[in-house]
Coordinates of N, CA and C in Angstrom, one line a residue:
M1 N 0.8 -1.2 0.0 CA 0.0 0.0 0.0 C 0.9 1.2 0.0
T2 N 0.7 2.1 -0.9 CA 1.5 3.4 -1.0 C 0.6 4.5 -0.6
I3 N 1.1 5.3 0.4 CA 0.4 6.4 1.0 C 0.9 7.7 0.3
R4 N 0.0 8.5 -0.2 CA 0.4 9.8 -0.9 C 1.1 10.7 0.1
E5 N 2.0 11.6 -0.4 CA 2.7 12.5 0.4 C 1.6 13.4 1.1
G6 N 1.9 13.7 2.4 CA 0.9 14.5 3.1 C -0.1 13.8 3.9
Y7 N -0.1 12.4 3.7 CA -1.1 11.6 4.4 C -0.4 10.5 5.2
E8 N -1.2 10.0 6.2 CA -0.6 8.9 7.0 C -1.6 7.8 7.2
M9 N -1.1 6.6 7.4 CA -1.9 5.4 7.7 C -2.2 5.3 9.2
V10 N -3.4 4.9 9.5 CA -3.8 4.7 10.9 C -4.4 3.3 11.0
V11 N -3.8 2.5 11.9 CA -4.1 1.1 12.0 C -4.4 0.7 13.5
G12 N -5.5 0.0 13.7 CA -5.8 -0.7 14.9 C -6.0 -2.2 14.7
L13 N -5.5 -3.0 15.5 CA -5.5 -4.5 15.3 C -6.4 -5.1 16.4
E14 N -7.2 -6.1 15.9 CA -7.9 -7.0 16.8 C -7.3 -8.4 16.7
V15 N -6.7 -8.8 17.7 CA -6.0 -10.1 17.7 C -6.8 -11.1 18.5
H16 N -7.2 -12.2 17.9 CA -7.9 -13.3 18.5 C -7.0 -14.4 18.8
T17 N -6.9 -14.8 20.1 CA -6.0 -15.9 20.4 C -6.7 -17.0 21.2
E18 N -6.6 -18.2 20.8 CA -7.2 -19.3 21.5 C -6.4 -19.6 22.7
L19 N -7.1 -19.9 23.8 CA -6.4 -20.2 25.1 C -6.0 -21.7 25.2
K20 N -4.9 -21.9 25.9 CA -4.4 -23.3 26.1 C -5.1 -24.0 27.3
T21 N -6.4 -24.2 27.1 CA -7.1 -24.9 28.2 C -7.3 -26.4 27.7
A22 N -7.6 -27.3 28.6 CA -7.9 -28.7 28.3 C -9.2 -28.8 27.6
T23 N -10.2 -28.0 28.0 CA -11.5 -28.1 27.5 C -12.0 -26.8 27.0
K24 N -13.2 -26.8 26.4 CA -13.8 -25.6 25.8 C -14.3 -24.6 26.9
L25 N -14.8 -23.4 26.4 CA -15.1 -22.3 27.4 C -16.3 -22.7 28.2
F26 N -17.3 -23.4 27.7 CA -18.6 -23.6 28.5 C -19.0 -25.0 28.6
C27 N -18.1 -26.0 28.2 CA -18.4 -27.4 28.3 C -17.1 -28.2 28.5
G28 N -17.3 -29.5 28.6 CA -16.1 -30.4 28.9 C -15.5 -31.0 27.7
C29 N -15.9 -30.6 26.5 CA -15.3 -31.1 25.2 C -13.8 -30.8 25.1
P30 N -13.0 -31.7 24.7 CA -11.6 -31.4 24.6 C -11.3 -30.2 23.6
N31 N -10.3 -29.4 24.1 CA -9.8 -28.3 23.2 C -8.5 -28.8 22.6
V32 N -8.7 -29.5 21.4 CA -7.6 -30.2 20.8 C -7.6 -29.9 19.3
F33 N -6.5 -29.5 18.7 CA -6.4 -29.2 17.2 C -6.2 -30.5 16.4
G34 N -6.8 -30.6 15.3 CA -6.5 -31.7 14.3 C -7.2 -33.0 14.5
E35 N -8.2 -33.0 15.4 CA -9.0 -34.2 15.5 C -10.0 -34.4 14.3
A36 N -10.5 -35.6 14.2 CA -11.5 -35.9 13.1 C -12.7 -34.9 13.2
P37 N -13.2 -34.4 12.1 CA -14.3 -33.4 12.2 C -15.5 -33.9 13.0
N38 N -16.0 -32.9 13.8 CA -17.2 -33.1 14.6 C -17.2 -34.3 15.5
T39 N -16.0 -34.5 16.2 CA -15.9 -35.5 17.2 C -15.8 -34.9 18.6
N40 N -15.3 -33.7 18.7 CA -15.2 -33.0 20.0 C -16.4 -32.0 20.2
V41 N -17.6 -32.6 20.2 CA -18.8 -31.7 20.3 C -19.7 -32.4 21.3
C42 N -20.7 -31.5 21.8 CA -21.6 -32.0 22.8 C -22.9 -31.1 22.7
P43 N -24.0 -31.4 23.4 CA -25.1 -30.6 23.3 C -24.9 -29.1 23.7
V44 N -23.9 -28.8 24.6 CA -23.7 -27.4 24.9 C -23.1 -26.6 23.8
C45 N -21.9 -27.1 23.2 CA -21.3 -26.3 22.1 C -22.0 -26.4 20.8
L46 N -23.0 -27.4 20.7 CA -23.8 -27.4 19.5 C -25.1 -26.6 19.7
G47 N -25.3 -26.1 20.9 CA -26.5 -25.2 21.2 C -27.8 -26.0 21.2
L48 N -27.8 -27.2 21.6 CA -29.0 -28.0 21.6 C -29.9 -27.5 22.8
P49 N -31.3 -27.6 22.6 CA -32.2 -27.1 23.6 C -32.0 -27.8 24.9
G50 N -32.0 -27.1 26.0 CA -31.9 -27.6 27.3 C -30.5 -27.8 27.9
S51 N -29.5 -27.5 27.0 CA -28.1 -27.7 27.5 C -27.7 -26.5 28.4
L52 N -26.9 -26.7 29.4 CA -26.6 -25.7 30.4 C -25.1 -25.5 30.4
P53 N -24.6 -24.3 30.0 CA -23.2 -24.0 29.9 C -22.6 -23.7 31.3
V54 N -21.4 -24.1 31.6 CA -20.7 -23.8 32.8 C -19.3 -23.2 32.4
L55 N -19.0 -22.1 33.0 CA -17.8 -21.3 32.6 C -16.5 -22.0 33.0
N56 N -15.5 -22.1 32.2 CA -14.3 -22.7 32.4 C -13.4 -21.8 33.2
R57 N -13.1 -22.1 34.5 CA -12.3 -21.3 35.4 C -10.9 -21.1 34.8
G58 N -10.3 -22.1 34.3 CA -9.0 -22.0 33.7 C -8.9 -20.9 32.6
A59 N -9.9 -20.8 31.8 CA -9.9 -19.8 30.7 C -10.0 -18.4 31.3
V60 N -10.7 -18.2 32.4 CA -10.8 -16.9 33.1 C -9.4 -16.6 33.7
E61 N -8.7 -17.5 34.3 CA -7.4 -17.3 34.8 C -6.4 -16.9 33.8
L62 N -6.4 -17.6 32.6 CA -5.5 -17.3 31.5 C -5.8 -15.9 30.9
A63 N -7.1 -15.5 30.9 CA -7.5 -14.2 30.4 C -6.9 -13.1 31.3
M64 N -7.0 -13.4 32.6 CA -6.5 -12.4 33.6 C -4.9 -12.3 33.5
A65 N -4.3 -13.5 33.2 CA -2.8 -13.4 33.0 C -2.4 -12.6 31.8
I66 N -3.2 -12.7 30.7 CA -2.9 -11.8 29.6 C -3.1 -10.3 30.0
G67 N -4.2 -10.0 30.7 CA -4.4 -8.7 31.1 C -3.3 -8.1 32.0
A68 N -2.8 -8.9 32.9 CA -1.7 -8.5 33.8 C -0.5 -8.3 33.0
A69 N -0.2 -9.1 32.0 CA 1.0 -9.0 31.2 C 1.0 -7.7 30.3
L70 N -0.2 -7.2 30.0 CA -0.4 -6.1 29.2 C -0.7 -4.8 30.0
G71 N -0.6 -4.9 31.3 CA -0.8 -3.8 32.1 C -2.3 -3.3 32.2
C72 N -3.2 -4.2 31.9 CA -4.6 -3.8 31.9 C -5.2 -3.7 33.3
A73 N -6.3 -3.1 33.5 CA -7.1 -3.1 34.7 C -8.0 -4.4 34.6
I74 N -7.9 -5.3 35.6 CA -8.7 -6.5 35.5 C -10.0 -6.3 36.4
R75 N -11.1 -6.4 35.7 CA -12.4 -6.0 36.3 C -13.4 -7.2 36.4
P76 N -14.4 -7.1 37.2 CA -15.6 -8.0 37.1 C -16.2 -7.8 35.7
S77 N -16.6 -8.9 35.1 CA -17.1 -8.9 33.8 C -18.3 -9.7 33.6
S78 N -19.0 -9.6 32.4 CA -20.2 -10.3 32.1 C -20.2 -10.7 30.7
F79 N -21.1 -11.6 30.3 CA -21.2 -12.1 28.9 C -22.5 -11.7 28.3
H80 N -22.5 -11.6 27.0 CA -23.7 -11.3 26.2 C -23.8 -12.2 25.1
R81 N -25.0 -12.3 24.4 CA -25.2 -13.0 23.2 C -25.1 -12.0 22.0
K82 N -24.1 -12.4 21.1 CA -23.9 -11.5 19.9 C -24.5 -12.2 18.7
N83 N -25.4 -11.6 18.0 CA -26.1 -12.2 16.9 C -25.0 -12.6 15.9
Y84 N -25.1 -13.8 15.3 CA -24.1 -14.4 14.5 C -24.7 -15.4 13.5
F85 N -25.1 -14.9 12.4 CA -25.9 -15.7 11.4 C -25.1 -16.4 10.4
Y86 N -24.2 -17.2 10.8 CA -23.3 -18.0 9.9 C -23.4 -19.5 10.3
P87 N -23.2 -20.4 9.4 CA -23.4 -21.8 9.7 C -22.3 -22.4 10.6
D88 N -21.1 -21.7 10.8 CA -20.1 -22.2 11.7 C -20.4 -22.0 13.2
M89 N -21.5 -21.3 13.5 CA -21.9 -21.2 14.9 C -23.3 -21.7 15.1
P90 N -23.4 -22.9 15.6 CA -24.8 -23.6 15.5 C -25.8 -22.9 16.3
K91 N -25.5 -22.1 17.3 CA -26.5 -21.5 18.2 C -27.1 -20.2 17.5
D92 N -26.5 -19.7 16.4 CA -26.8 -18.5 15.8 C -26.5 -17.3 16.6
Y93 N -25.8 -17.4 17.7 CA -25.2 -16.3 18.4 C -23.9 -16.8 19.0
Q94 N -23.0 -15.8 19.3 CA -21.7 -16.0 19.9 C -21.8 -15.4 21.3
I95 N -21.3 -16.2 22.3 CA -21.2 -15.7 23.6 C -19.9 -14.9 23.8
S96 N -20.0 -13.6 24.1 CA -18.9 -12.7 24.1 C -19.1 -11.7 25.2
Q97 N -18.0 -10.9 25.5 CA -18.1 -9.9 26.5 C -18.3 -8.5 25.7
Y98 N -19.2 -7.7 26.2 CA -19.5 -6.4 25.5 C -19.2 -5.2 26.4
D99 N -20.1 -4.8 27.2 CA -19.9 -3.5 27.9 C -19.1 -3.7 29.2
E100 N -18.9 -5.0 29.6 CA -18.1 -5.2 30.9 C -17.0 -6.3 30.6
P101 N -16.0 -5.9 29.8 CA -14.9 -6.9 29.5 C -14.0 -7.1 30.7
I102 N -13.3 -8.2 30.7 CA -12.5 -8.6 31.9 C -11.2 -7.7 32.0
N103 N -10.7 -7.3 30.9 CA -9.4 -6.5 30.9 C -9.7 -5.2 30.1
V104 N -9.3 -4.0 30.7 CA -9.5 -2.7 30.1 C -8.2 -1.9 30.3
G105 N -7.9 -1.2 29.2 CA -6.7 -0.3 29.2 C -5.4 -1.1 29.0
G106 N -4.3 -0.6 29.3 CA -3.0 -1.3 29.1 C -2.3 -0.8 27.9
A107 N -1.1 -1.3 27.7 CA -0.3 -0.9 26.6 C 0.8 -2.0 26.3
L108 N 1.3 -1.9 25.1 CA 2.4 -2.8 24.7 C 3.5 -2.0 24.1
E109 N 4.7 -2.1 24.7 CA 5.9 -1.4 24.2 C 6.6 -2.3 23.2
L110 N 7.0 -1.7 22.0 CA 7.6 -2.4 21.0 C 9.1 -2.3 21.1
P111 N 9.9 -3.1 20.4 CA 11.4 -3.1 20.5 C 11.9 -1.7 20.0
D112 N 11.2 -1.0 19.1 CA 11.8 0.3 18.7 C 11.4 1.4 19.6
G113 N 10.8 1.1 20.8 CA 10.5 2.2 21.7 C 9.1 2.8 21.6
S114 N 8.4 2.5 20.5 CA 7.1 3.0 20.4 C 6.1 2.2 21.3
R115 N 4.9 2.8 21.5 CA 4.0 2.3 22.5 C 2.6 2.2 21.8
V116 N 2.0 1.1 21.9 CA 0.6 0.9 21.4 C -0.3 0.6 22.5
G117 N -1.4 1.5 22.6 CA -2.3 1.3 23.7 C -3.2 0.1 23.5
I118 N -3.7 -0.5 24.5 CA -4.7 -1.6 24.5 C -6.0 -1.1 25.0
E119 N -7.0 -1.2 24.2 CA -8.4 -0.7 24.6 C -9.0 -1.7 25.5
R120 N -9.0 -3.0 25.2 CA -9.6 -4.1 25.9 C -9.1 -5.4 25.5
A121 N -9.2 -6.4 26.4 CA -8.9 -7.8 26.0 C -10.0 -8.7 26.7
H122 N -10.9 -9.1 25.9 CA -12.1 -9.8 26.5 C -12.2 -11.2 26.1
L123 N -13.0 -12.0 26.9 CA -13.2 -13.4 26.6 C -14.4 -13.6 25.7
E124 N -14.3 -14.6 24.8 CA -15.4 -15.0 24.0 C -15.2 -16.4 23.5
E125 N -16.2 -17.0 22.8 CA -16.0 -18.4 22.3 C -15.7 -18.3 20.8
D126 N -14.9 -19.3 20.4 CA -14.5 -19.4 19.0 C -15.7 -20.0 18.2
T127 N -15.6 -19.8 16.9 CA -16.6 -20.4 16.0 C -16.0 -21.7 15.4
G128 N -16.9 -22.5 14.7 CA -16.4 -23.7 14.0 C -15.6 -23.3 12.7
K129 N -15.3 -24.2 11.9 CA -14.5 -24.0 10.7 C -15.3 -24.4 9.5
T130 N -15.5 -23.5 8.5 CA -16.2 -23.8 7.2 C -15.2 -24.0 6.1
T131 N -15.3 -25.1 5.4 CA -14.5 -25.4 4.2 C -15.3 -25.4 3.0
H132 N -15.0 -24.6 2.0 CA -15.7 -24.5 0.8 C -15.1 -25.4 -0.3
V133 N -15.9 -26.3 -0.8 CA -15.4 -27.4 -1.7 C -15.6 -26.9 -3.1
G134 N -14.6 -26.9 -3.9 CA -14.7 -26.5 -5.3 C -13.3 -26.1 -5.8
A135 N -13.3 -25.6 -7.0 CA -12.0 -25.3 -7.7 C -11.2 -24.2 -6.9
S136 N -11.9 -23.2 -6.4 CA -11.2 -22.0 -5.9 C -10.9 -22.2 -4.4
G137 N -11.7 -23.0 -3.7 CA -11.7 -23.0 -2.2 C -12.3 -21.9 -1.5
R138 N -13.0 -21.0 -2.3 CA -13.8 -19.9 -1.7 C -15.3 -20.1 -1.9
I139 N -16.0 -19.3 -1.2 CA -17.5 -19.5 -1.2 C -18.1 -19.3 -2.6
H140 N -17.5 -18.3 -3.3 CA -18.1 -18.0 -4.6 C -17.6 -19.1 -5.6
G141 N -18.5 -19.8 -6.2 CA -18.1 -20.9 -7.1 C -18.0 -22.2 -6.4
A142 N -18.2 -22.3 -5.1 CA -18.0 -23.6 -4.4 C -19.2 -24.5 -4.8
E143 N -18.9 -25.8 -4.9 CA -20.0 -26.7 -5.1 C -20.8 -27.0 -3.8
R144 N -20.1 -27.0 -2.7 CA -20.8 -27.2 -1.4 C -19.8 -26.8 -0.3
S145 N -20.3 -26.7 0.9 CA -19.5 -26.3 2.0 C -19.6 -27.3 3.2
L146 N -18.5 -27.6 3.9 CA -18.5 -28.5 5.0 C -18.2 -27.7 6.3
V147 N -18.8 -28.1 7.3 CA -18.6 -27.4 8.6 C -18.1 -28.4 9.7
D148 N -17.1 -28.0 10.3 CA -16.5 -28.8 11.4 C -16.7 -28.0 12.7
Y149 N -17.4 -28.5 13.7 CA -17.7 -27.8 14.9 C -16.8 -28.1 16.1
N150 N -15.7 -28.8 15.8 CA -14.7 -29.1 16.9 C -14.2 -27.8 17.5
R151 N -14.0 -26.7 16.7 CA -13.5 -25.5 17.3 C -14.5 -24.6 17.9
A152 N -15.8 -24.9 17.6 CA -16.9 -24.1 18.2 C -16.9 -24.2 19.7
G153 N -16.8 -23.0 20.4 CA -16.8 -23.0 21.8 C -15.4 -23.0 22.5
V154 N -14.4 -23.1 21.7 CA -13.0 -23.0 22.2 C -12.8 -21.6 22.8
P155 N -12.2 -21.5 23.9 CA -12.1 -20.1 24.5 C -11.1 -19.2 23.8
L156 N -11.5 -18.0 23.6 CA -10.7 -17.0 22.9 C -10.5 -15.8 23.8
V157 N -9.4 -15.1 23.7 CA -9.3 -13.7 24.1 C -9.1 -12.8 22.9
E158 N -10.0 -11.8 22.8 CA -9.8 -10.8 21.7 C -9.1 -9.6 22.3
I159 N -8.0 -9.2 21.8 CA -7.2 -8.1 22.2 C -7.3 -7.0 21.2
V160 N -7.9 -5.9 21.6 CA -8.2 -4.8 20.7 C -7.2 -3.6 21.0
S161 N -6.4 -3.3 20.0 CA -5.5 -2.2 20.3 C -6.1 -0.8 20.0
D162 N -5.5 0.2 20.5 CA -5.9 1.6 20.1 C -5.4 1.8 18.7
P163 N -5.9 2.8 17.9 CA -5.4 3.1 16.6 C -4.1 3.9 16.6
D164 N -3.1 3.3 17.2 CA -1.8 4.0 17.4 C -0.7 3.5 16.4
I165 N -1.1 2.6 15.5 CA -0.1 2.0 14.6 C -0.1 2.8 13.3
T166 N 1.0 3.2 12.8 CA 1.1 4.1 11.6 C 1.9 3.5 10.4
S167 N 2.2 2.2 10.5 CA 2.9 1.6 9.3 C 2.7 0.1 9.4
A168 N 2.9 -0.5 8.2 CA 2.8 -2.0 8.1 C 3.8 -2.7 8.9
A169 N 5.1 -2.1 8.9 CA 6.1 -2.7 9.7 C 5.8 -2.7 11.2
Q170 N 5.3 -1.6 11.7 CA 4.9 -1.5 13.1 C 3.8 -2.4 13.5
A171 N 2.8 -2.6 12.5 CA 1.8 -3.6 12.8 C 2.3 -5.0 13.0
R172 N 3.3 -5.3 12.1 CA 3.9 -6.7 12.2 C 4.7 -6.8 13.6
A173 N 5.4 -5.7 13.9 CA 6.2 -5.8 15.2 C 5.3 -5.9 16.4
Y174 N 4.1 -5.2 16.3 CA 3.2 -5.3 17.4 C 2.6 -6.7 17.6
A175 N 2.2 -7.3 16.4 CA 1.7 -8.7 16.5 C 2.7 -9.7 16.9
A176 N 4.0 -9.5 16.5 CA 5.1 -10.4 16.9 C 5.3 -10.3 18.4
E177 N 5.4 -9.1 18.9 CA 5.6 -8.9 20.3 C 4.5 -9.4 21.2
L178 N 3.3 -9.2 20.7 CA 2.1 -9.7 21.4 C 2.1 -11.3 21.4
R179 N 2.4 -11.9 20.3 CA 2.5 -13.3 20.2 C 3.5 -13.9 21.2
S180 N 4.7 -13.2 21.4 CA 5.7 -13.6 22.3 C 5.2 -13.6 23.7
I181 N 4.4 -12.6 24.1 CA 3.9 -12.4 25.4 C 2.8 -13.5 25.7
L182 N 2.0 -13.8 24.7 CA 1.0 -14.9 24.9 C 1.6 -16.2 25.1
V183 N 2.7 -16.5 24.4 CA 3.4 -17.8 24.5 C 4.1 -17.8 25.9
A184 N 4.8 -16.7 26.2 CA 5.5 -16.7 27.5 C 4.7 -16.8 28.7
T185 N 3.5 -16.3 28.7 CA 2.5 -16.4 29.8 C 1.9 -17.8 29.9
G186 N 2.0 -18.6 28.8 CA 1.4 -19.9 28.8 C -0.1 -19.8 28.4
A187 N -0.6 -18.6 28.0 CA -2.0 -18.5 27.7 C -2.3 -19.1 26.4
S188 N -1.4 -19.1 25.4 CA -1.7 -19.6 24.1 C -0.4 -20.2 23.5
D189 N -0.6 -21.1 22.5 CA 0.6 -21.6 21.8 C 1.0 -20.7 20.7
G190 N 0.1 -19.7 20.3 CA 0.5 -18.7 19.3 C 0.7 -19.3 17.9
R191 N 0.2 -20.5 17.6 CA 0.5 -21.1 16.3 C -0.5 -20.5 15.2
M192 N -0.1 -19.5 14.5 CA -0.9 -18.8 13.6 C -1.3 -19.8 12.4
E193 N -0.4 -20.7 12.1 CA -0.7 -21.6 11.0 C -1.8 -22.6 11.3
E194 N -2.1 -22.7 12.6 CA -3.2 -23.6 13.0 C -4.4 -22.8 13.4
G195 N -4.3 -21.5 13.3 CA -5.5 -20.6 13.7 C -5.5 -20.3 15.2
S196 N -4.5 -20.6 15.9 CA -4.5 -20.3 17.4 C -4.4 -18.8 17.6
M197 N -3.9 -18.1 16.6 CA -3.8 -16.6 16.7 C -4.2 -16.1 15.3
R198 N -5.2 -15.2 15.3 CA -5.6 -14.6 14.0 C -5.8 -13.1 14.2
V199 N -5.5 -12.3 13.2 CA -5.5 -10.9 13.3 C -6.5 -10.3 12.3
D200 N -7.3 -9.3 12.8 CA -8.1 -8.4 12.0 C -7.5 -7.0 12.0
A201 N -7.2 -6.5 10.8 CA -6.6 -5.2 10.7 C -7.6 -4.1 10.3
N202 N -7.7 -3.1 11.1 CA -8.6 -2.0 10.8 C -7.7 -0.8 10.3
V203 N -7.9 -0.4 9.0 CA -7.0 0.5 8.4 C -7.8 1.7 7.9
S204 N -7.2 2.9 8.1 CA -7.8 4.1 7.5 C -6.6 5.1 7.1
V205 N -6.9 6.1 6.4 CA -5.9 7.1 5.9 C -6.4 8.5 6.2
R206 N -5.5 9.4 6.7 CA -5.9 10.8 7.0 C -4.7 11.7 6.6
E207 N -5.0 13.0 6.5 CA -4.0 14.0 6.3 C -3.1 14.1 7.5
L208 N -1.8 14.4 7.3 CA -0.9 14.6 8.4 C -1.4 15.8 9.2
G209 N -1.4 15.6 10.5 CA -1.9 16.7 11.4 C -3.3 16.6 11.8
D210 N -4.1 15.8 11.0 CA -5.5 15.7 11.3 C -5.7 14.7 12.5
T211 N -6.6 14.9 13.3 CA -6.8 14.0 14.5 C -8.1 13.1 14.3
T212 N -8.9 13.4 13.3 CA -10.0 12.6 13.0 C -9.7 11.3 12.2
L213 N -10.4 10.2 12.4 CA -10.2 9.0 11.7 C -10.9 9.0 10.4
G214 N -10.3 8.4 9.4 CA -11.0 8.3 8.1 C -11.9 7.1 8.0
T215 N -12.4 6.8 6.8 CA -13.2 5.6 6.6 C -12.4 4.4 6.8
R216 N -12.9 3.5 7.6 CA -12.2 2.3 8.1 C -12.4 1.1 7.1
C217 N -11.4 0.4 6.8 CA -11.4 -0.8 6.0 C -10.9 -2.0 6.9
E218 N -11.7 -3.0 7.1 CA -11.3 -4.1 8.0 C -10.9 -5.3 7.1
I219 N -9.7 -5.8 7.3 CA -9.2 -7.0 6.7 C -9.2 -8.1 7.7
K220 N -9.9 -9.1 7.5 CA -10.2 -10.1 8.6 C -9.4 -11.4 8.4
N221 N -9.1 -12.1 9.5 CA -8.6 -13.4 9.6 C -7.3 -13.6 8.9
L222 N -6.3 -12.7 9.2 CA -5.0 -12.8 8.7 C -4.2 -13.8 9.6
N223 N -3.6 -14.8 9.0 CA -3.1 -15.9 9.8 C -1.6 -16.1 9.7
S224 N -0.9 -15.0 9.4 CA 0.6 -15.0 9.4 C 1.1 -13.5 9.6
L225 N 2.3 -13.3 10.1 CA 2.8 -12.0 10.2 C 3.1 -11.4 8.8
R226 N 3.5 -12.3 7.9 CA 3.8 -11.8 6.5 C 2.5 -11.3 5.9
S227 N 1.4 -12.1 6.0 CA 0.1 -11.6 5.5 C -0.3 -10.3 6.1
L228 N -0.1 -10.1 7.4 CA -0.5 -8.9 8.0 C 0.3 -7.7 7.5
Q229 N 1.6 -7.9 7.3 CA 2.4 -6.7 6.8 C 2.0 -6.4 5.3
R230 N 1.8 -7.5 4.5 CA 1.5 -7.3 3.1 C 0.1 -6.6 3.0

């Protein structure tokens, strides 16, 4: 991306990291990557009528560890139902934290001395995985789609940065530093190639000296540092 003279890029990142728990966020199904499709599922993570979720204490403790490592204020929190009309979430809603997240504020210092603020780092459940079968592997032109619910209900922490990033190289450095912290705390294995850590980049452009944000473009589900920088 080339920025015209007199303008600057403004970037905020949403990093989703799966937590290294033995079981999912609200049920006892194993939190394991690479199992046969739809084998680690139960009435709770499939959203069947009458099923009763129970919060995973270990996931809460790992979320608090992430907040402490990022200098966040750790607060009492609550969950909400977020409308989600896609086939990879069988309940048609995602359980996430909204107005009362567990971690608020904080910052991450990068190796070059710059500082990126952290708006929030909240708990939520992951979705399943959809595979589009066809020549392109994408939804357009696919012959059919397959859904694997093994990942549905796996605990996630979504870490939302302030729009303090001003270059692609800085965005990559932030994600790399954050990944190192997640691995060092034991909260996540940080394996982007397996989807354990995924990045959504929110990008806008504005004139130098302007303090307002321009029109935002969100690039979702980036699964490598190279892809993020590109």
